[in-house]
Structures are given as structure tokens and as C-alpha cells.
Coordinates of C-alpha atoms in Angstrom, one line a residue:
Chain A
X1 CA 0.0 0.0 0.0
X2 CA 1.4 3.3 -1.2
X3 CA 0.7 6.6 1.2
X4 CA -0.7 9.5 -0.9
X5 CA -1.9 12.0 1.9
X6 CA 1.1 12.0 4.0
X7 CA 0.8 14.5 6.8
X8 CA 4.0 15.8 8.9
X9 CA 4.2 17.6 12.3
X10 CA 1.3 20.0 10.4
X11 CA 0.9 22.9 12.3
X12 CA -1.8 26.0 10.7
X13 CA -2.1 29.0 12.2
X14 CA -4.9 32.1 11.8
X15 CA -2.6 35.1 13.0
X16 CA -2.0 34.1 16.2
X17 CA -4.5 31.4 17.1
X18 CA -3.7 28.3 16.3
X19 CA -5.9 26.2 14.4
X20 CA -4.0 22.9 14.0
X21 CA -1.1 22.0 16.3
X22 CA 1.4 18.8 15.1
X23 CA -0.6 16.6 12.9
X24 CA 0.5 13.8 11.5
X25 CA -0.7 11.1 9.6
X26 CA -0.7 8.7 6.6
X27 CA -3.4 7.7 4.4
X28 CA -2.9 5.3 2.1
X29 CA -4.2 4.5 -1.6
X30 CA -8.1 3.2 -1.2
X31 CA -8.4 4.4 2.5
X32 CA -12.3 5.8 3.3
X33 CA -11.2 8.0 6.2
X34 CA -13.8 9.7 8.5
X35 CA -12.5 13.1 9.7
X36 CA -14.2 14.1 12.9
X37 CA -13.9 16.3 15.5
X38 CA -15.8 19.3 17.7
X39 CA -16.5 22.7 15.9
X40 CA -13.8 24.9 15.6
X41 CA -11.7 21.2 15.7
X42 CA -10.1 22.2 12.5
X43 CA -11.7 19.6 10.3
X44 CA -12.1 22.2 7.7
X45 CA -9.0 23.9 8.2
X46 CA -7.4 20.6 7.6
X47 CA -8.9 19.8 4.7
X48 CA -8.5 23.6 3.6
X49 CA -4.5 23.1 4.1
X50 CA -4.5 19.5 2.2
X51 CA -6.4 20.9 -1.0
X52 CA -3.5 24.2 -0.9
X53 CA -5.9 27.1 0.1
X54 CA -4.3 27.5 3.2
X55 CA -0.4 27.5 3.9
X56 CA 1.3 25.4 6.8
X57 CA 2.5 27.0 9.7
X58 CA 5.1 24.5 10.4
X59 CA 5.2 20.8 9.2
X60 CA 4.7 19.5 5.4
X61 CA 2.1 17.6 3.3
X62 CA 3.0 15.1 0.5
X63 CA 0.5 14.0 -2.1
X64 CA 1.4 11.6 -4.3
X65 CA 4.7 11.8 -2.7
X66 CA 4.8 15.4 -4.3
X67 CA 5.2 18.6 -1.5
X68 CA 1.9 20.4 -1.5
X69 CA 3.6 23.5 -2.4
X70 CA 5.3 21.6 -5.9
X71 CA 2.1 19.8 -6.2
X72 CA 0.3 20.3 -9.5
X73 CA -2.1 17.3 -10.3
X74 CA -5.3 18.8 -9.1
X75 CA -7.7 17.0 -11.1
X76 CA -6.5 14.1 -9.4
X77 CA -7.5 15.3 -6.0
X78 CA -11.9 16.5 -6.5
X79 CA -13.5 18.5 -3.8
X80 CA -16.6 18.7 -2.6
X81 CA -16.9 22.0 0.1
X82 CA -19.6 22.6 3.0
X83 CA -23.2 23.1 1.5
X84 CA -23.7 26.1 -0.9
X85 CA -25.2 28.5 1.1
X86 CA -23.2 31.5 -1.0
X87 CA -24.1 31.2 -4.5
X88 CA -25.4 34.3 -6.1
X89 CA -28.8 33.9 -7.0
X90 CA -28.1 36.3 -9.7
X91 CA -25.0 34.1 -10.8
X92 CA -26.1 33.0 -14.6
X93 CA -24.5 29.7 -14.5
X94 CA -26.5 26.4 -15.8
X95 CA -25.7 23.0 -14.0
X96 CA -24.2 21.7 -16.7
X97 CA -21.8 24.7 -16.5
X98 CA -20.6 24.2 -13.1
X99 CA -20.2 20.4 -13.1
X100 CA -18.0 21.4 -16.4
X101 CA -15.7 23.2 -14.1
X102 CA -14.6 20.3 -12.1
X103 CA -12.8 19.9 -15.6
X104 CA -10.4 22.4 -15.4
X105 CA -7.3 21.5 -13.7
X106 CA -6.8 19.0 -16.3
X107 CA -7.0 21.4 -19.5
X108 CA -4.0 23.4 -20.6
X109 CA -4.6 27.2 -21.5
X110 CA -6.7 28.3 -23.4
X111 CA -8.8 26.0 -21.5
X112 CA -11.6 24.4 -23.4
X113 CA -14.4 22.0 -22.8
X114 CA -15.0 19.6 -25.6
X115 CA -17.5 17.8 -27.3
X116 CA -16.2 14.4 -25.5
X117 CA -15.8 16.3 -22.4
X118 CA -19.8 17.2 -23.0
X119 CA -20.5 13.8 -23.5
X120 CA -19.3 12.9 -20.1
X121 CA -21.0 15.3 -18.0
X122 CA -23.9 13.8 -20.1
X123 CA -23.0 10.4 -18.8
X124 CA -22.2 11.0 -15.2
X125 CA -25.6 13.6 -14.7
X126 CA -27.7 10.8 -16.1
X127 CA -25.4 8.3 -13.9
X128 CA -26.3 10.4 -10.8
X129 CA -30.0 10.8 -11.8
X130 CA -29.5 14.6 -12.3
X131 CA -29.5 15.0 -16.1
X132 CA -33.1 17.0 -16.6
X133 CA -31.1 19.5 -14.3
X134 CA -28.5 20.0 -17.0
X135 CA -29.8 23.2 -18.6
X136 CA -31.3 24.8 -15.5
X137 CA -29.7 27.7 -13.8
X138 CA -27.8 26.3 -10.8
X139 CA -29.5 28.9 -8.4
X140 CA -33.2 27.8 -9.0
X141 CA -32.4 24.2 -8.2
X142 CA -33.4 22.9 -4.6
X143 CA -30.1 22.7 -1.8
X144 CA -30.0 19.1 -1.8
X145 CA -30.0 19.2 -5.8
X146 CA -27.2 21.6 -5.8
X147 CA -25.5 19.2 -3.3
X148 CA -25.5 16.5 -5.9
X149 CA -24.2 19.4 -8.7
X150 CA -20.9 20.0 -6.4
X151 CA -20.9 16.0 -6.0
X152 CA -20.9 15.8 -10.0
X153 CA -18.4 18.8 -10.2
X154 CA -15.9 17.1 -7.8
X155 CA -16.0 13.7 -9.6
X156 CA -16.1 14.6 -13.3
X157 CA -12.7 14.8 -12.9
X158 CA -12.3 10.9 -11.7
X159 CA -10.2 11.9 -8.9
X160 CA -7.9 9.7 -6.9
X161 CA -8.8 11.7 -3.6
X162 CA -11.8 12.6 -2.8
X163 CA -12.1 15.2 0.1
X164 CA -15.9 15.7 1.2
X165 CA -16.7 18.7 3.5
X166 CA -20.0 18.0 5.8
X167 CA -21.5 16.4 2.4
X168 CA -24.9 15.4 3.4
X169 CA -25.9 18.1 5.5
X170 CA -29.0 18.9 2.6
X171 CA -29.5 15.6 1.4
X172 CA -32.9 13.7 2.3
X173 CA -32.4 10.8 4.2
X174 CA -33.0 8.7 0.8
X175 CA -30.7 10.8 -1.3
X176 CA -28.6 11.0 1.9
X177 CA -28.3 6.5 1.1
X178 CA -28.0 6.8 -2.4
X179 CA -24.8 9.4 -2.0
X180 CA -23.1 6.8 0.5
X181 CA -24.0 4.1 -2.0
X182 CA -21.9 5.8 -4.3
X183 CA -19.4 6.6 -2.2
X184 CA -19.2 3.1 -1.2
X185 CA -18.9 2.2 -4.8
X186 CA -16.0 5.0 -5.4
X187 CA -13.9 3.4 -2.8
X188 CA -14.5 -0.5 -3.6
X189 CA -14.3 -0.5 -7.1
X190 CA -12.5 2.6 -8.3
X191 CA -10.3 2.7 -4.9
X192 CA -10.8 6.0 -5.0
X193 CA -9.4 7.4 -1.4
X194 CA -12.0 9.3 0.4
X195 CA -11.9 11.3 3.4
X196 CA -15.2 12.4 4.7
X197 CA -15.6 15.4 6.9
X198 CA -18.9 14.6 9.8
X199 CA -20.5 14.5 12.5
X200 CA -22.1 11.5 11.6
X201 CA -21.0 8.6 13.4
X202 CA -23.4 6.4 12.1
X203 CA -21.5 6.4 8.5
X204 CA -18.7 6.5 10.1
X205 CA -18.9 3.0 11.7
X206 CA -20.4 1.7 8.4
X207 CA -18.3 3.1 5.7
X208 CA -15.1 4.0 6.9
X209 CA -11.9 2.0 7.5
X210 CA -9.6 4.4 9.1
X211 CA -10.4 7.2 11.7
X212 CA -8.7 10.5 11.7
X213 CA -10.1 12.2 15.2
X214 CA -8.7 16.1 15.7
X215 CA -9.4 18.4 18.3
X216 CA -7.0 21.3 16.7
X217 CA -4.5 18.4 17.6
X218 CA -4.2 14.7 17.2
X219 CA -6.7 12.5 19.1
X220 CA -6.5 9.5 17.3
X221 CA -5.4 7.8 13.8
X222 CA -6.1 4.6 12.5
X223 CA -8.0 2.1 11.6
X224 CA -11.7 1.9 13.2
X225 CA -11.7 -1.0 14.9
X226 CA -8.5 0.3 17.2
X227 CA -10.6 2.9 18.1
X228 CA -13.9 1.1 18.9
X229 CA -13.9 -2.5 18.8
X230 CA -16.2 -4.2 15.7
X231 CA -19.8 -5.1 17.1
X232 CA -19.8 -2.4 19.3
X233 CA -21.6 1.0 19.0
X234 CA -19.5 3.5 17.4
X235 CA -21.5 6.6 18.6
X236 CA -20.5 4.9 22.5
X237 CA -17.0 4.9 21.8
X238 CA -17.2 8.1 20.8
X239 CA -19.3 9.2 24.1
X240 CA -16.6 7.4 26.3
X241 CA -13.7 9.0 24.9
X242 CA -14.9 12.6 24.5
X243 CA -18.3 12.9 26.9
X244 CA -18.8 16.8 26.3
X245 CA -19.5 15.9 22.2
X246 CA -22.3 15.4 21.2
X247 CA -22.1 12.6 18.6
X248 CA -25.1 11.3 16.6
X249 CA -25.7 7.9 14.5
X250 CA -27.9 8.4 11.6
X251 CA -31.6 6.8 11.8
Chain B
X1 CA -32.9 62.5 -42.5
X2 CA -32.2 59.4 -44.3
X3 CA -30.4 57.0 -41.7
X4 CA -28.1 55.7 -45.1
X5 CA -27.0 59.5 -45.2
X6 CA -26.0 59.6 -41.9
X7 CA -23.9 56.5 -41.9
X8 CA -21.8 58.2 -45.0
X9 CA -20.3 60.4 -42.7
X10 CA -16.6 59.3 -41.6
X11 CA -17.8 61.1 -37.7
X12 CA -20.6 58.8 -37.8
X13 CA -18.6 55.9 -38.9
X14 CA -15.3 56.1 -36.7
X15 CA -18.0 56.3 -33.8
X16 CA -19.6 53.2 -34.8
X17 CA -16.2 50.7 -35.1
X18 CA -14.9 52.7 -31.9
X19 CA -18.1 52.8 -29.6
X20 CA -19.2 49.1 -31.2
X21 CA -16.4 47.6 -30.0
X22 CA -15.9 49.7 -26.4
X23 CA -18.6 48.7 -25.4
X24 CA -19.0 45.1 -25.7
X25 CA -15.4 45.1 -24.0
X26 CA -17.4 46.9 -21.1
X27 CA -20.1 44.2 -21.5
X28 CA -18.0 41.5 -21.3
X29 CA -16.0 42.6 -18.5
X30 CA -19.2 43.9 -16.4
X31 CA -20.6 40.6 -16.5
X32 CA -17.6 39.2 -14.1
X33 CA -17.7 42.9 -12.5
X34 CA -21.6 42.5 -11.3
X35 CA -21.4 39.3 -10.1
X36 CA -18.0 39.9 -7.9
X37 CA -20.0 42.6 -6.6
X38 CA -16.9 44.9 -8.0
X39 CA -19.2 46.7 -10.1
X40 CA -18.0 50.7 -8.6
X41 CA -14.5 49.9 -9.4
X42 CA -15.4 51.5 -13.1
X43 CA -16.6 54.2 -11.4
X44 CA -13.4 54.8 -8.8
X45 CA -11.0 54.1 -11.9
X46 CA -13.1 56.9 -14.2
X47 CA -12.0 59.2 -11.4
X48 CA -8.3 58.2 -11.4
X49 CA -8.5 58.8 -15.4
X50 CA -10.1 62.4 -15.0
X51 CA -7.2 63.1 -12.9
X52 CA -4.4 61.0 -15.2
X53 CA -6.3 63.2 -18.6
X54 CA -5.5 65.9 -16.4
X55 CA -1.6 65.1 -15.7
X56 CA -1.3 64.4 -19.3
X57 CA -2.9 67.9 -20.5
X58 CA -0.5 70.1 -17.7
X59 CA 2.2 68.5 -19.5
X60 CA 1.1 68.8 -23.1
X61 CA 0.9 64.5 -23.7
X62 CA -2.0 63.1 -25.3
X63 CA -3.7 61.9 -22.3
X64 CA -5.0 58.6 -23.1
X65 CA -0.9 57.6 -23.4
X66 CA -0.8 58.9 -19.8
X67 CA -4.1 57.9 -18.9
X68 CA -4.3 53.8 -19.6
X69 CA -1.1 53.1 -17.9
X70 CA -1.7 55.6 -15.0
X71 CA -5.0 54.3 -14.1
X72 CA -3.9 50.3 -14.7
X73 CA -1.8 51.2 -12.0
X74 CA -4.4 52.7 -9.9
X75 CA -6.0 49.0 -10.5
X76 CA -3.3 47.8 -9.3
X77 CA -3.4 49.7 -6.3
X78 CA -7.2 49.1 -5.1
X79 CA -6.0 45.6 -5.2
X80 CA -2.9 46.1 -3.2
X81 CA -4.6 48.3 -0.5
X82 CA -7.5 46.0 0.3
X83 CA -4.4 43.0 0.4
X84 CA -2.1 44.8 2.1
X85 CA -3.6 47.4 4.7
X86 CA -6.9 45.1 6.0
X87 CA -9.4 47.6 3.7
X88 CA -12.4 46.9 2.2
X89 CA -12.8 46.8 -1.5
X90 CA -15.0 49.6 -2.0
X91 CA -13.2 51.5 0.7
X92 CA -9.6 51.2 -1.3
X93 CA -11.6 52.1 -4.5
X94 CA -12.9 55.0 -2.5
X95 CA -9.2 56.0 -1.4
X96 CA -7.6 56.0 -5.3
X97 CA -10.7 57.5 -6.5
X98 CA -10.4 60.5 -4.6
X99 CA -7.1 60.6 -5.0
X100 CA -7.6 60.9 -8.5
X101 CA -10.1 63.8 -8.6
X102 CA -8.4 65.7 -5.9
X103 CA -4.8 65.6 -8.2
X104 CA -7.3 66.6 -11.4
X105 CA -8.8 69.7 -9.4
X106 CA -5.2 70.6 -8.3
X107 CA -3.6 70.2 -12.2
X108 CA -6.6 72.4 -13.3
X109 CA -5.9 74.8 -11.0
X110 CA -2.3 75.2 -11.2
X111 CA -3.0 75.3 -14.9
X112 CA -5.8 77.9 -15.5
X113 CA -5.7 76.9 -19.2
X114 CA -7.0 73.8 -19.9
X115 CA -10.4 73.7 -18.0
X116 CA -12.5 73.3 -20.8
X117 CA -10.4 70.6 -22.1
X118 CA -10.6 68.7 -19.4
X119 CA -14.2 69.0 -17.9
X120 CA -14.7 68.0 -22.0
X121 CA -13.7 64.6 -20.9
X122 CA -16.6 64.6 -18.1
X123 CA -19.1 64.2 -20.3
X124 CA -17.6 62.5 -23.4
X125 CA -18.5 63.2 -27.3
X126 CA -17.6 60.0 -29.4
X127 CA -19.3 61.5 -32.7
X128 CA -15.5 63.9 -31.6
X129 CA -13.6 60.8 -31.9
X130 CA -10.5 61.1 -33.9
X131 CA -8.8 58.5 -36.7
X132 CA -6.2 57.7 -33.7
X133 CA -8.0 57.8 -31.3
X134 CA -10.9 55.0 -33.1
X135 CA -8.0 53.5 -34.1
X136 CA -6.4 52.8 -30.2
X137 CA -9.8 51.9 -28.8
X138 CA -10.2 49.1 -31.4
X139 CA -6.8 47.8 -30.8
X140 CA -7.3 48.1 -27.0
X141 CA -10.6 46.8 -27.2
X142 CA -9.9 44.2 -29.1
X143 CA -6.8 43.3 -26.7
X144 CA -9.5 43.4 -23.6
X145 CA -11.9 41.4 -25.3
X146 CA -9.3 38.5 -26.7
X147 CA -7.7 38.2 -23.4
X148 CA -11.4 37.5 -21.7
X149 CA -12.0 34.8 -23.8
X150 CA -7.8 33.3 -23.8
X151 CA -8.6 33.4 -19.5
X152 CA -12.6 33.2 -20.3
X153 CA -12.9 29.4 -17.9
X154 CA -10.8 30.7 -15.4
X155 CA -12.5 33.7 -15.3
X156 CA -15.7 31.9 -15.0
X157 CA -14.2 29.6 -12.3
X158 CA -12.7 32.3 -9.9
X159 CA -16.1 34.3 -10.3
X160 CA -18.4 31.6 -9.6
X161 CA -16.3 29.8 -6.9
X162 CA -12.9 31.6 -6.0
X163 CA -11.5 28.9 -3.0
X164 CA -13.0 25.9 -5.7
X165 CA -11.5 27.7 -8.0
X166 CA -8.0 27.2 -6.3
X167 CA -8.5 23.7 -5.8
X168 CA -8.3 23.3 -9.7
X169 CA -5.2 24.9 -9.8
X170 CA -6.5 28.4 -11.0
X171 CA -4.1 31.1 -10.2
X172 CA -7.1 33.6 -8.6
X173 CA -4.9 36.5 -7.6
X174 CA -3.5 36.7 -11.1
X175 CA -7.0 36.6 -12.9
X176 CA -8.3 39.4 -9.9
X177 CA -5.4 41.4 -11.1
X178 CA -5.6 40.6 -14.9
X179 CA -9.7 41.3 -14.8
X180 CA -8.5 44.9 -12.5
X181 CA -6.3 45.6 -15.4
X182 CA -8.7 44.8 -18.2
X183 CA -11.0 47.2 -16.8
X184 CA -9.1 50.2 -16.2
X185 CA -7.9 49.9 -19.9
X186 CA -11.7 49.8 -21.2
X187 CA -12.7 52.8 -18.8
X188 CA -9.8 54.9 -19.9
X189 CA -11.3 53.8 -23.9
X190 CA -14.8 54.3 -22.4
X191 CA -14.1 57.8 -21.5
X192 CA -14.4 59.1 -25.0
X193 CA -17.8 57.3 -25.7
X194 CA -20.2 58.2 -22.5
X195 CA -17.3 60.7 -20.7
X196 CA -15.8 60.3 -17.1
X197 CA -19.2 60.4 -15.2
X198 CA -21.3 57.6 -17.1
X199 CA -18.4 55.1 -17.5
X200 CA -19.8 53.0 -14.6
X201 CA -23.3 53.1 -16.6
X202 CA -21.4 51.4 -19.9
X203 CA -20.0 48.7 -17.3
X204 CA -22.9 47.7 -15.2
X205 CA -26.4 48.3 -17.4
X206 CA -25.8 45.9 -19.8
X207 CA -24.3 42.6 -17.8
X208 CA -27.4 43.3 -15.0
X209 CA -29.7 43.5 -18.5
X210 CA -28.1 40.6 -19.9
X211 CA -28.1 38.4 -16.5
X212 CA -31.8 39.5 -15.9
X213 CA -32.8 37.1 -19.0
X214 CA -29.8 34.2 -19.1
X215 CA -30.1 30.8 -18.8
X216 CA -26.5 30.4 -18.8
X217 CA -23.1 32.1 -18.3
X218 CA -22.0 32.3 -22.0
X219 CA -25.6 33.6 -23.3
X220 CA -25.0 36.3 -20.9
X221 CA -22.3 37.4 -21.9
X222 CA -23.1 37.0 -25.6
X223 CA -26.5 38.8 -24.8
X224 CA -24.9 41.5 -22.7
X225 CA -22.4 42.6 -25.7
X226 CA -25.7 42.7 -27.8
X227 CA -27.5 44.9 -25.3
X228 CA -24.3 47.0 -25.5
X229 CA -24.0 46.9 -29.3
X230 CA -27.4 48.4 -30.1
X231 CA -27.3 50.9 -27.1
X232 CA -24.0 52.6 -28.5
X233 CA -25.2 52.5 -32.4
X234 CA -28.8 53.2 -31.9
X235 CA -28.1 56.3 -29.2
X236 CA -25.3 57.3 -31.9
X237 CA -28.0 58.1 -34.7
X238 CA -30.7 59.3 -32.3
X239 CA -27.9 61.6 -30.6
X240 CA -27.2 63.1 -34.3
X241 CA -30.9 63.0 -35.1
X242 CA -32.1 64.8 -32.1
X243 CA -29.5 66.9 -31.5
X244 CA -28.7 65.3 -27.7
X245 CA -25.4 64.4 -26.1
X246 CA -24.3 61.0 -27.5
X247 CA -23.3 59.4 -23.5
X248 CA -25.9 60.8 -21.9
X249 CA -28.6 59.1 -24.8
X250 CA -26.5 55.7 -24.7
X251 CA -26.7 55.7 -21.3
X252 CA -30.7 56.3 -21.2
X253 CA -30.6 53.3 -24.1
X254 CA -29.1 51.2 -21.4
X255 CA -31.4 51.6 -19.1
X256 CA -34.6 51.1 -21.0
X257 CA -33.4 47.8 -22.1
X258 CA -33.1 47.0 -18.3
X259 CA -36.7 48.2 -17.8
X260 CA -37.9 46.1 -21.0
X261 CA -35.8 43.1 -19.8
X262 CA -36.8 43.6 -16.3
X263 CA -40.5 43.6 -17.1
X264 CA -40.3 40.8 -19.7
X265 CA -38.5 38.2 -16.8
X266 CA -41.6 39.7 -14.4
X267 CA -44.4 38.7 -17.6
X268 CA -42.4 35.6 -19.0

């Protein structure tokens, strides 16, 4: 197993408050990886620092055995951030048009999409059951349909990482099974890495091989069933290590 | 008048090429403007160029030579400031835009000759426009409009989403400052057509026209050139035909195709 997210003595800072203090960590190729931690844990922050939009303090990432800094292969790595709250309703841009930007880091200026690059979104809208959506404007679709629009935008680019910020915050509880479907799909056949930002536990314990617990420093890494033995309740383990959380399990 | 008579005058026809092309470069770039919520920065720059026409009339240089690099750098500086010193966007554009008018107003007076010059350049008169200067806001133009559609994804991608943006490897501080640029170039060019005090009008009116009635991000900017296009060359012939100042009736064009477009997405 070859380590693509490796993580050293990571420290991130905003001015003067520290927001990540010696992190380190390896994930490895085909790893789903449940990031958890309190608010203000620096779950995001970590993610934030992985993807390049934030600089380390102290410490170093490698991707793909590349320093973050070097690191130019960002069509290998899609993105999916916290629920869309922001976008401008008066922001003219069709579904179709967003998903096509998920394309980008792969194209070579001037930066076009093609026909067969089209033909794709085609094929992964209709995959995800989103396709009617194609033409409509991505503001006038409902939150839990623009969910699935990031979702499409992040893995048009058939990333090798997939990082997934708080991911089904807006999703019904049936899309909210269809998306971990897929996700569990992602990971088992395309061994895609994943590493899920939530506070669900519930998915956690069902999904996820490897637990990556912060609390602005390390609390744990490793694989789940270090961290709460396999038949037991995960959302417990949770509750007996860090009582003032509050942890839920999905219904 | 017979509107074939008018366009057989070479006044008439260096307006059209010069203005046609002006503005959809101000159409094209207000589109990304509007939705950055950066559309005043036209108007802060206009102000730097009425004081940069100023510079280059104390010193006896044509002032659109002084003007586009003087106010690219004023650009340059709105972005710098807001970096730099923890300001606000529209407080830095606030800080170089009075800048700008306070140096004009102090040129003018140390100059006591070329008032009327210069307060000229408030108001614009394209059906004025001369060989050169038709000439340079085509070429400029031109410039503005094929470097928009070279960078057009990127600038798509950083306007829509700037932090996804990054994550796709999209250099966003270099397309902020290439879009800053772009823009100061077309509002020193815009000058000439609608004059220092409407330039913001030529950015703004026809990308919040165009996005009132788009069902995607390339229609409006298509539709928002268009909307430009027949503002300038329709308020052109009605300027000549009734006698009116050319900005002022381009301007008023604008903003009745807002009205129309505005009531046609109420109706539709």
C-alpha cells in the first residue's frame, strides 16, 4: 500500500490562534477515512491546508509523494466544500456549467471544454440521476439538488482523492443513502481514497476503514476497529472517549 | 434625415467601429464585475483617469498615453490596498478614487488653461472621436476582449467559486489582477464614448440587463455585448438625429433595455 496524503508535524495557524497544532498522519491509496472532530476542531482547516488554500505553519504535506507546495495534479484530488449557502442567486450559470468546471485542472490554457468532455458530463448527470437539471440555472435548483451538482463537479474529474466537506448536510435521508452508495462504490471498485468530513458517526462506523479524530490536535489515527472494537456502537466509543460531544448515529 | 445619409459620414462611422467595439469590452467585463459585486471599481477608476487626462494635459501628452497606464496602476493599487492594509474593496476604490479627482482639481488649477479641455472629458463626445483615437480603442478593445475569452474558464471559475477555484489549480490572484487591469484599460477607452461620469453606466447596465434574462453564463455574456452593441449604435443616430449628447442618450438606451428586460422576466 502506497501513502498518498502523508501528513507531517502539520501545524496551521490564523494570525496568532492556532488552528492545527502537530498533525501527522498517513493515508494510504483506497483508504475511506472519517475526519471528525468538535467545531472549531479544525476539520475544515485541515482539509482547507490539504487541497493548498491554506499554507502550513510548520510541518509539510505530500501528495502523491509530491510537496503540497510543488504539487500540480489537481484533477487528481476533487472536492466537494460545505453546503452552498453563497451562490449568487443572480449568478447566470447552468448545471451543466458548473459540473463542467470540475474539468479544469486537467485542460492546458486556453482551457476548453470539448465535445467528448460534454459527453461525459452527459454520462455522469444521467449516472447520478440529475440529467433534466443539466440546462437549468444552478441557483433555481433545490439545496440538496445543488449538493448532488458539487458531488458531480468534484467527480467529473475521476479523482484519486476525494475530500468531502460535511456532504450530506442537505440531502434527504434517501438521497442521503444513495450518496453513501456511491461513495461506497468509489472506494470498492474505483479505490478511489476518500476522506469524509462529519459529524455522523453512524457512517462512520459503516463506511469507513480508518479514523482520523482532531481536536485542533491529534486525538486519534487509524483504523476503526483500534478505536472502537467491531460489534460495538460506534457513537458509544465516541461518548466514552470525549463525553462533552455530542455525537449522533444516523436513523 | 435618411439613416443611409448619416452613416456616410466618416464622424458617424469612426463612432460606430470605436463605440461598437468599447462597449462590448465593457459588457464582457461587467458581466464578471456584477457578479463579484466589483461593479463601482469602473466608477473609482473613471475618477483616477479624469485626474491622469489631467496630468497628461498640464504636461502637453495626449492623455489617453498617460491615462491607460496611470489608471492600470491605480488598479493595481485598489487591489494592493484592500491586500495589504486590511481595507475593504469599495473602501480602497474610495481611497484612489479621490485621489484621483483631488490631483485633477489641483492640475486644473495650477494650470488655469485647460479647463474646458478637461471638464470635456466629463461628459464624453464620441461623434468627436479622432482617426487615432478610433483606431487605439479598437486595438485596445480588441486586446480586452481577446484576453477574456484566452482566461474566459478561469475567469468563470474564480467568479463563480474563487476557493473551488484554487483547488483546480486556477491562479485567482492573477485573474483578480488581470480582470482589475482589463477594466481600467476599457474605462480609460470608455471615457471618449459616455465621458468620465457615465463610464460605470457602460459597465454595469448591460451585464445586470443581460443576466436578468440568461439561462446560462456564455448567453449572458453573448447577450450583454448585444445589449451594448445596439445601445451605443442606436443612441449614436438618435444623438445626431435629435440633437442630444451621445453618452448621456447611450446611457438612457441602457437603461430602458433594463426596464424592457426587467418587465419581460416579471411577464415571461
Amino acid at each position: 500500500m502506497s501513502s498518498i496524503v502523508e501528513i507531517k508535524n502539520l501545524s496551521v495557524r490564523y494570525g496568532a490562534t492556532i488552528a492545527l497544532q502537530n498533525i501527522s498522519c498517513q493515508i494510504e491509496q483506497g483508504d475511506f477515512v472519517g475526519l471528525v472532530g468538535p467545531n472549531g476542531g479544525g476539520k475544515t482547516t485541515l482539509a482547507k491546508t490539504i487541497l493548498g488554500l491554506l499554507p502550513p505553519h510548520e510541518g509539510k504535506i505530500a501528495l502523491f509523494g509530491q510537496d503540497s507546495r510543488e504539487f500540480d495534479e489537481w484533477q487528481k484530488i476533487g472536492y466537494l466544500p460545505q453546503k452552498h449557502t453563497s451562490i449568487n442567486p443572480l449568478f447566470p450559470a447552468s448545471v451543466g456549467e458548473v459540473v463542467s468546471l470540475g474539468l479544469l485542472s486537467a485542460k492546458k490554457r486556453p482551457k476548453n471544454i470539448t465535445t467528448a468532455d460534454w459527453q461525459e458530463i452527459d454520462a455522469l448527470l444521467k449516472d447520478m440521476g440529475i440529467f433534466d437539471l443539466k440546462s437549468k440555472l444552478i441557483s433555481q435548483v433545490s439545496g440538496g439538488q445543488q449538493q448532488k451538482v458539487m458531488l458531480a463537479r468534484a467527480l467529473i474529474s475521476k479523482p484519486e482523492i476525494l475530500i468531502l466537506d460535511e456532504p450530506s448536510t442537505a440531502l434527504d435521508p434517501n438521497s442521503r443513502e444513495q450518496f453513501f452508495a456511491r461513495l461506497e462504490k468509489l472506494n470498492k471498485e474505483a479505490k478511489t481514497t476518500i476522506i469524509l468530513i462529519t459529524h455522523d458517526t453512524g457512517y462512520i462506523g459503516q463506511y469507513a476503514n480508518k479514523l482520523l479524530y482532531i481536536d485542533r490536535k491529534l486525538v486519534f489515527f487509524g483504523n476503526i476497529s483500534e478505536f472502537c472494537p467491531k460489534g460495538k456502537d460506534i457513537a458509544s466509543c465516541f461518548e466514552k472517549k470525549d463525553g462533552h460531544i455530542i455525537w449522533h448515529q444516523h436513523s | 434625415m435618411e439613416i443611409i445619409q448619416i452613416l456616410q459620414y466618416s464622424f458617424i462611422q469612426k463612432a460606430f467601429i470605436a463605440g461598437s467595439f468599447v462597449a462590448i469590452a465593457c459588457a464582457t467585463l461587467g458581466i464578471f464585475l456584477v457578479l463579484r459585486k466589483m461593479s463601482l471599481i469602473g466608477d473609482g477608476l473613471s475618477h483616477v483617469s479624469f485626474g491622469a487626462i489631467a496630468l497628461g494635459l498640464f504636461f502637453g501628452f495626449y492623455p489617453f498615453y498617460i491615462a491607460v497606464p496611470l489608471v492600470a496602476l491605480a488598479s493595481i493599487a485598489i487591489l494592493k490596498i484592500s491586500e495589504k492594509a486590511r481595507v475593504y474593496g469599495d473602501a480602497a476604490i474610495g481611497i484612489v478614487s479621490a485621489v484621483g479627482i483631488a490631483g485633477g482639481v489641483i492640475l486644473a488649477s495650477l494650470s488655469k488653461g485647460f479647463n474646458v479641455d478637461l471638464f470635456g472629458y466629463l461628459f464624453g463626445n464620441i461623434l468627436a472621436i479622432s482617426a487615432s483615437e478610433a483606431v487605439l480603442s479598437v486595438i485596445l478593445s480588441f486586446v480586452v476582449i481577446s484576453v477574456v475569452a484566452f482566461f474566459y474558464w478561469d475567469l468563470f471559475s474564480a467568479t463563480f467559486d474563487e476557493e473551488y477555484a484554487k483547488t483546480t489549480g486556477v491562479k485567482t490572484n492573477f485573474i483578480n489582477a488581470l480582470l482589475t487591469v482589463l477594466t481600467a484599460i476599457t474605462v480609460v477607452l470608455s471615457v471618449k464614448v459616455v465621458g468620465i461620469m457615465l463610464v460605470s453606466a457602460l459597465l454595469i447596465l448591460p451585464a445586470i440587463t443581460a443576466l436578468q434574462v440568461s439561462k446560462n453564463f456564455k448567453t449572458a455574456l453573448v447577450l450583454g455585448g448585444l445589449f451594448a452593441l445596439f445601445s451605443v449604435l442606436l443612441g449614436i443616430i438618435l444623438s445626431y438625429i435629435l440633437d442630444l449628447p451621445a453618452g448621456a442618450t447611450i446611457v438612457m438606451l441602457n437603461a430602458l433595455f433594463f426596464a424592457l428586460a426587467f418587465v419581460w422576466k416579471k411577464i415571461g
